[in-house]
Amino acid sequence: TLTEGTQRLENPEDLETLTSAQRLVLRQLVASNPHPRAISLHQALVERFGIERDPANESSDVWLEDGLGATLATEEGEFRLGRPGWAMPNDDSSEMTFAREGTKIASFRFGESLRDGAAEEIRRLREAGYAVEILSGDPDRARVARTGEALNLPPNAVRANLSPEEKAERVRAGGAEHTLFAGDGGNDSPALEAAACRATPATGIRSIEGKADFVFLGRGFRAIRLLLHSATRRRRTMTAVFTVAV
């Protein structure tokens, strides 16, 4: 949510190492997958290899598991794309793993950039008295830590490698009735449900936007601070009105 909605594949050349059959399976795993990294992979596949079809497996169902990845069962076995330890047991890397029956086929690295004005907005929110935390499902703790540093957040306010339920538990532990949670992916759904107020940038993902109290537009998230400021002014005005009435 703090970074741009799109991510770039940093090692697209590794797609060339896949066999035609593996590439077709990977296409199916990312074709309808709303995760930003899956979208980036799909774009890279189309750019490099154009449109490819696999009539034999087009009717196969891809199973999406929030916070983990995607699974596709074929005659050649079960393929997974997602978190390293889930896609392939005992894989402690921090990259997106593509595996078949527990054997790694390829790993993909992604880069991202902060949304416009993110550091300034975080600074202003903290100056206004709000506690700000990053709850990330990214297993790359170093990358998440760098994002926190870029936003001038203390290390104890930056948490990485969280499952969807761990995000929700952190919201509840921090006082859910006083928490605004902003998320933009399926793995944020439990945390959105736990928080008193829910926000999401416009992504087109109906399952998330349907749970949010408000959806904000634009490349930044200045709307959150403006809305909080408006709420504070309204509360003060209502208090003054009732005080005069009494």
Short mmCIF file of C-alpha atoms in Angstrom, two decimals:
data_model
loop_
_atom_site.label_atom_id
_atom_site.label_comp_id
_atom_site.label_asym_id
_atom_site.label_seq_id
_atom_site.Cartn_x
_atom_site.Cartn_y
_atom_site.Cartn_z
CA THR A 1 0.00 0.00 0.00
CA LEU A 2 2.96 2.30 0.64
CA THR A 3 4.56 1.34 -2.64
CA GLU A 4 3.34 1.69 -6.21
CA GLY A 5 0.64 -0.77 -7.21
CA THR A 6 2.85 -2.18 -9.94
CA GLN A 7 6.12 -4.01 -9.39
CA ARG A 8 8.88 -4.73 -11.89
CA LEU A 9 10.44 -8.12 -12.51
CA GLU A 10 14.18 -7.72 -11.97
CA ASN A 11 15.28 -11.01 -13.55
CA PRO A 12 13.08 -11.46 -16.65
CA GLU A 13 15.92 -13.33 -18.36
CA ASP A 14 15.18 -16.29 -16.08
CA LEU A 15 11.92 -16.80 -17.97
CA GLU A 16 14.08 -17.97 -20.88
CA THR A 17 15.24 -20.98 -18.82
CA LEU A 18 11.72 -22.40 -18.60
CA THR A 19 10.53 -25.09 -20.96
CA SER A 20 7.51 -24.36 -23.12
CA ALA A 21 5.33 -26.55 -20.88
CA GLN A 22 6.55 -24.82 -17.70
CA ARG A 23 5.95 -21.43 -19.25
CA LEU A 24 2.36 -22.34 -20.13
CA VAL A 25 1.72 -23.48 -16.55
CA LEU A 26 3.22 -20.24 -15.22
CA ARG A 27 0.91 -18.27 -17.52
CA GLN A 28 -2.10 -20.01 -16.04
CA LEU A 29 -0.91 -19.32 -12.50
CA VAL A 30 -0.64 -15.58 -13.15
CA ALA A 31 -3.31 -14.94 -15.81
CA SER A 32 -6.15 -14.14 -13.37
CA ASN A 33 -4.03 -13.59 -10.27
CA PRO A 34 -4.60 -10.08 -8.81
CA HIS A 35 -1.33 -9.98 -6.85
CA PRO A 36 0.98 -7.18 -8.11
CA ARG A 37 3.86 -9.61 -8.61
CA ALA A 38 1.71 -12.02 -10.58
CA ILE A 39 0.58 -9.13 -12.78
CA SER A 40 4.21 -8.15 -13.36
CA LEU A 41 5.10 -11.74 -14.30
CA HIS A 42 2.18 -11.96 -16.69
CA GLN A 43 3.23 -8.73 -18.41
CA ALA A 44 6.82 -10.00 -18.73
CA LEU A 45 5.62 -13.28 -20.27
CA VAL A 46 3.48 -11.46 -22.83
CA GLU A 47 6.28 -9.02 -23.70
CA ARG A 48 8.82 -11.80 -24.27
CA PHE A 49 6.74 -14.61 -25.73
CA GLY A 50 3.51 -13.04 -26.92
CA ILE A 51 0.21 -14.85 -26.44
CA GLU A 52 0.51 -18.61 -25.93
CA ARG A 53 -2.27 -21.12 -25.35
CA ASP A 54 -2.40 -24.58 -23.83
CA PRO A 55 -5.75 -26.13 -24.85
CA ALA A 56 -5.05 -29.25 -22.79
CA ASN A 57 -4.98 -27.31 -19.51
CA GLU A 58 -7.15 -24.28 -20.22
CA SER A 59 -10.01 -25.77 -18.22
CA SER A 60 -7.81 -26.40 -15.18
CA ASP A 61 -8.63 -24.45 -12.07
CA VAL A 62 -6.04 -22.30 -10.34
CA TRP A 63 -6.43 -22.24 -6.58
CA LEU A 64 -5.44 -18.94 -4.92
CA GLU A 65 -4.49 -18.93 -1.23
CA ASP A 66 -4.33 -15.47 0.34
CA GLY A 67 -0.87 -14.59 1.58
CA LEU A 68 0.69 -17.75 0.15
CA GLY A 69 0.30 -18.08 -3.62
CA ALA A 70 -1.37 -20.02 -6.42
CA THR A 71 -1.65 -23.75 -7.13
CA LEU A 72 -2.41 -25.59 -10.36
CA ALA A 73 -2.84 -29.38 -10.61
CA THR A 74 -1.93 -30.90 -13.99
CA GLU A 75 -1.16 -34.35 -15.34
CA GLU A 76 2.52 -33.59 -14.75
CA GLY A 77 1.91 -32.86 -11.06
CA GLU A 78 1.04 -29.94 -8.79
CA PHE A 79 2.64 -26.60 -9.57
CA ARG A 80 2.90 -23.74 -7.08
CA LEU A 81 3.86 -20.08 -7.38
CA GLY A 82 4.24 -17.96 -4.27
CA ARG A 83 6.00 -17.65 -0.92
CA PRO A 84 9.24 -19.65 -0.83
CA GLY A 85 8.53 -21.87 2.18
CA TRP A 86 5.02 -22.61 0.92
CA ALA A 87 5.77 -23.19 -2.75
CA MET A 88 8.74 -25.36 -1.85
CA PRO A 89 9.35 -26.67 1.70
CA ASN A 90 12.61 -25.68 3.40
CA ASP A 91 13.17 -22.86 0.92
CA ASP A 92 14.33 -19.93 3.06
CA SER A 93 14.96 -17.51 0.19
CA SER A 94 13.10 -14.21 -0.03
CA GLU A 95 12.05 -14.47 -3.66
CA MET A 96 8.86 -15.61 -5.39
CA THR A 97 9.22 -19.34 -6.03
CA PHE A 98 7.86 -21.39 -8.93
CA ALA A 99 7.93 -25.09 -8.07
CA ARG A 100 6.57 -28.50 -9.09
CA GLU A 101 5.90 -31.16 -6.46
CA GLY A 102 8.32 -29.52 -4.02
CA THR A 103 11.12 -29.04 -6.56
CA LYS A 104 12.10 -25.49 -7.48
CA ILE A 105 11.85 -24.54 -11.14
CA ALA A 106 12.68 -20.83 -10.90
CA SER A 107 12.75 -17.85 -8.55
CA PHE A 108 11.72 -14.30 -9.39
CA ARG A 109 12.90 -11.02 -7.88
CA PHE A 110 10.86 -7.84 -7.88
CA GLY A 111 11.55 -4.17 -7.35
CA GLU A 112 9.18 -1.46 -6.22
CA SER A 113 9.13 2.25 -5.46
CA LEU A 114 7.35 4.30 -2.81
CA ARG A 115 4.13 6.07 -3.69
CA ASP A 116 4.38 9.79 -4.35
CA GLY A 117 4.84 11.78 -1.15
CA ALA A 118 4.74 8.68 1.07
CA ALA A 119 7.52 9.83 3.42
CA GLU A 120 5.96 13.28 3.82
CA GLU A 121 2.51 11.84 4.53
CA ILE A 122 3.88 9.42 7.13
CA ARG A 123 5.76 12.29 8.79
CA ARG A 124 2.63 14.43 8.98
CA LEU A 125 0.51 11.60 10.34
CA ARG A 126 3.04 10.95 13.11
CA GLU A 127 3.26 14.68 13.90
CA ALA A 128 -0.53 14.67 14.26
CA GLY A 129 -0.19 12.01 16.96
CA TYR A 130 -0.96 8.86 15.00
CA ALA A 131 1.13 5.73 15.47
CA VAL A 132 2.07 4.35 12.06
CA GLU A 133 3.16 0.75 11.41
CA ILE A 134 4.01 -1.31 8.35
CA LEU A 135 2.49 -4.81 8.33
CA SER A 136 3.94 -6.61 5.33
CA GLY A 137 3.58 -10.14 4.05
CA ASP A 138 6.83 -9.81 2.10
CA PRO A 139 9.26 -12.52 3.31
CA ASP A 140 12.23 -10.31 2.40
CA ARG A 141 12.74 -8.64 5.77
CA ALA A 142 15.68 -6.59 4.49
CA ARG A 143 13.59 -5.05 1.70
CA VAL A 144 10.76 -4.19 4.10
CA ALA A 145 13.29 -2.72 6.53
CA ARG A 146 14.66 -0.49 3.75
CA THR A 147 11.14 0.75 3.07
CA GLY A 148 10.74 1.57 6.75
CA GLU A 149 14.04 3.44 6.76
CA ALA A 150 13.00 5.43 3.68
CA LEU A 151 9.87 6.46 5.60
CA ASN A 152 11.88 7.28 8.75
CA LEU A 153 9.96 4.74 10.81
CA PRO A 154 11.59 3.10 13.84
CA PRO A 155 12.50 -0.60 13.41
CA ASN A 156 9.85 -1.72 15.93
CA ALA A 157 7.15 -0.19 13.70
CA VAL A 158 8.12 -2.30 10.70
CA ARG A 159 6.98 -5.95 10.53
CA ALA A 160 7.65 -8.32 7.63
CA ASN A 161 6.85 -11.91 6.63
CA LEU A 162 3.41 -11.77 8.25
CA SER A 163 0.61 -14.14 7.33
CA PRO A 164 -2.88 -12.66 6.77
CA GLU A 165 -3.97 -13.77 10.23
CA GLU A 166 -0.80 -12.38 11.86
CA LYS A 167 -1.62 -8.97 10.35
CA ALA A 168 -5.12 -9.17 11.80
CA GLU A 169 -3.75 -10.24 15.19
CA ARG A 170 -1.41 -7.23 15.24
CA VAL A 171 -4.36 -4.93 14.48
CA ARG A 172 -6.30 -6.45 17.38
CA ALA A 173 -3.29 -6.30 19.72
CA GLY A 174 -2.75 -2.61 18.95
CA GLY A 175 -6.35 -1.67 19.72
CA ALA A 176 -8.55 -2.50 16.75
CA GLU A 177 -11.30 -0.10 17.85
CA HIS A 178 -8.88 2.83 17.33
CA THR A 179 -7.13 1.55 14.20
CA LEU A 180 -7.39 2.56 10.56
CA PHE A 181 -5.94 -0.16 8.33
CA ALA A 182 -5.06 0.49 4.70
CA GLY A 183 -4.45 -2.56 2.52
CA ASP A 184 -4.56 -3.43 -1.16
CA GLY A 185 -4.34 -7.20 -1.50
CA GLY A 186 -6.21 -10.38 -0.71
CA ASN A 187 -3.80 -11.15 2.12
CA ASP A 188 -4.97 -7.93 3.83
CA SER A 189 -8.58 -9.08 4.08
CA PRO A 190 -8.47 -10.41 7.70
CA ALA A 191 -6.74 -7.24 8.93
CA LEU A 192 -9.29 -5.06 7.14
CA GLU A 193 -12.09 -6.95 8.85
CA ALA A 194 -10.42 -6.57 12.25
CA ALA A 195 -9.87 -2.79 12.08
CA ALA A 196 -12.44 -0.17 13.08
CA CYS A 197 -11.82 1.78 9.86
CA ARG A 198 -10.74 0.30 6.51
CA ALA A 199 -9.15 1.93 3.49
CA THR A 200 -7.72 0.78 0.18
CA PRO A 201 -6.26 2.47 -2.88
CA ALA A 202 -8.32 1.97 -6.02
CA THR A 203 -7.14 -1.34 -7.47
CA GLY A 204 -10.25 -2.83 -9.03
CA ILE A 205 -10.08 -5.83 -6.66
CA ARG A 206 -13.73 -6.01 -5.62
CA SER A 207 -13.15 -8.41 -2.73
CA ILE A 208 -11.01 -5.74 -1.05
CA GLU A 209 -12.80 -2.58 -2.17
CA GLY A 210 -16.11 -4.08 -1.03
CA LYS A 211 -14.79 -4.38 2.54
CA ALA A 212 -13.30 -0.89 2.70
CA ASP A 213 -15.04 2.10 4.27
CA PHE A 214 -13.44 4.28 1.63
CA VAL A 215 -11.36 3.91 -1.54
CA PHE A 216 -8.84 6.61 -2.43
CA LEU A 217 -7.50 7.57 -5.84
CA GLY A 218 -4.18 8.89 -7.06
CA ARG A 219 -0.58 7.73 -6.82
CA GLY A 220 -0.20 8.89 -3.21
CA PHE A 221 -2.35 8.56 -0.11
CA ARG A 222 -2.78 12.18 0.98
CA ALA A 223 -6.52 11.45 1.07
CA ILE A 224 -6.10 9.50 4.32
CA ARG A 225 -4.59 12.45 6.19
CA LEU A 226 -7.17 14.87 4.76
CA LEU A 227 -10.02 12.60 5.80
CA LEU A 228 -8.64 12.22 9.33
CA HIS A 229 -8.21 15.99 9.55
CA SER A 230 -11.81 16.52 8.39
CA ALA A 231 -13.06 14.01 10.95
CA THR A 232 -11.22 15.84 13.72
CA ARG A 233 -12.69 19.20 12.65
CA ARG A 234 -16.18 17.69 12.49
CA ARG A 235 -15.85 16.20 15.96
CA ARG A 236 -14.73 19.55 17.39
CA THR A 237 -17.57 21.37 15.63
CA MET A 238 -20.19 18.89 16.87
CA THR A 239 -18.82 19.17 20.40
CA ALA A 240 -19.06 22.96 20.25
CA VAL A 241 -22.61 22.82 18.86
CA PHE A 242 -23.85 20.50 21.61
CA THR A 243 -22.04 22.49 24.28
CA VAL A 244 -23.78 25.70 23.16
CA ALA A 245 -27.11 23.86 22.96
CA VAL A 246 -26.78 22.56 26.50
#
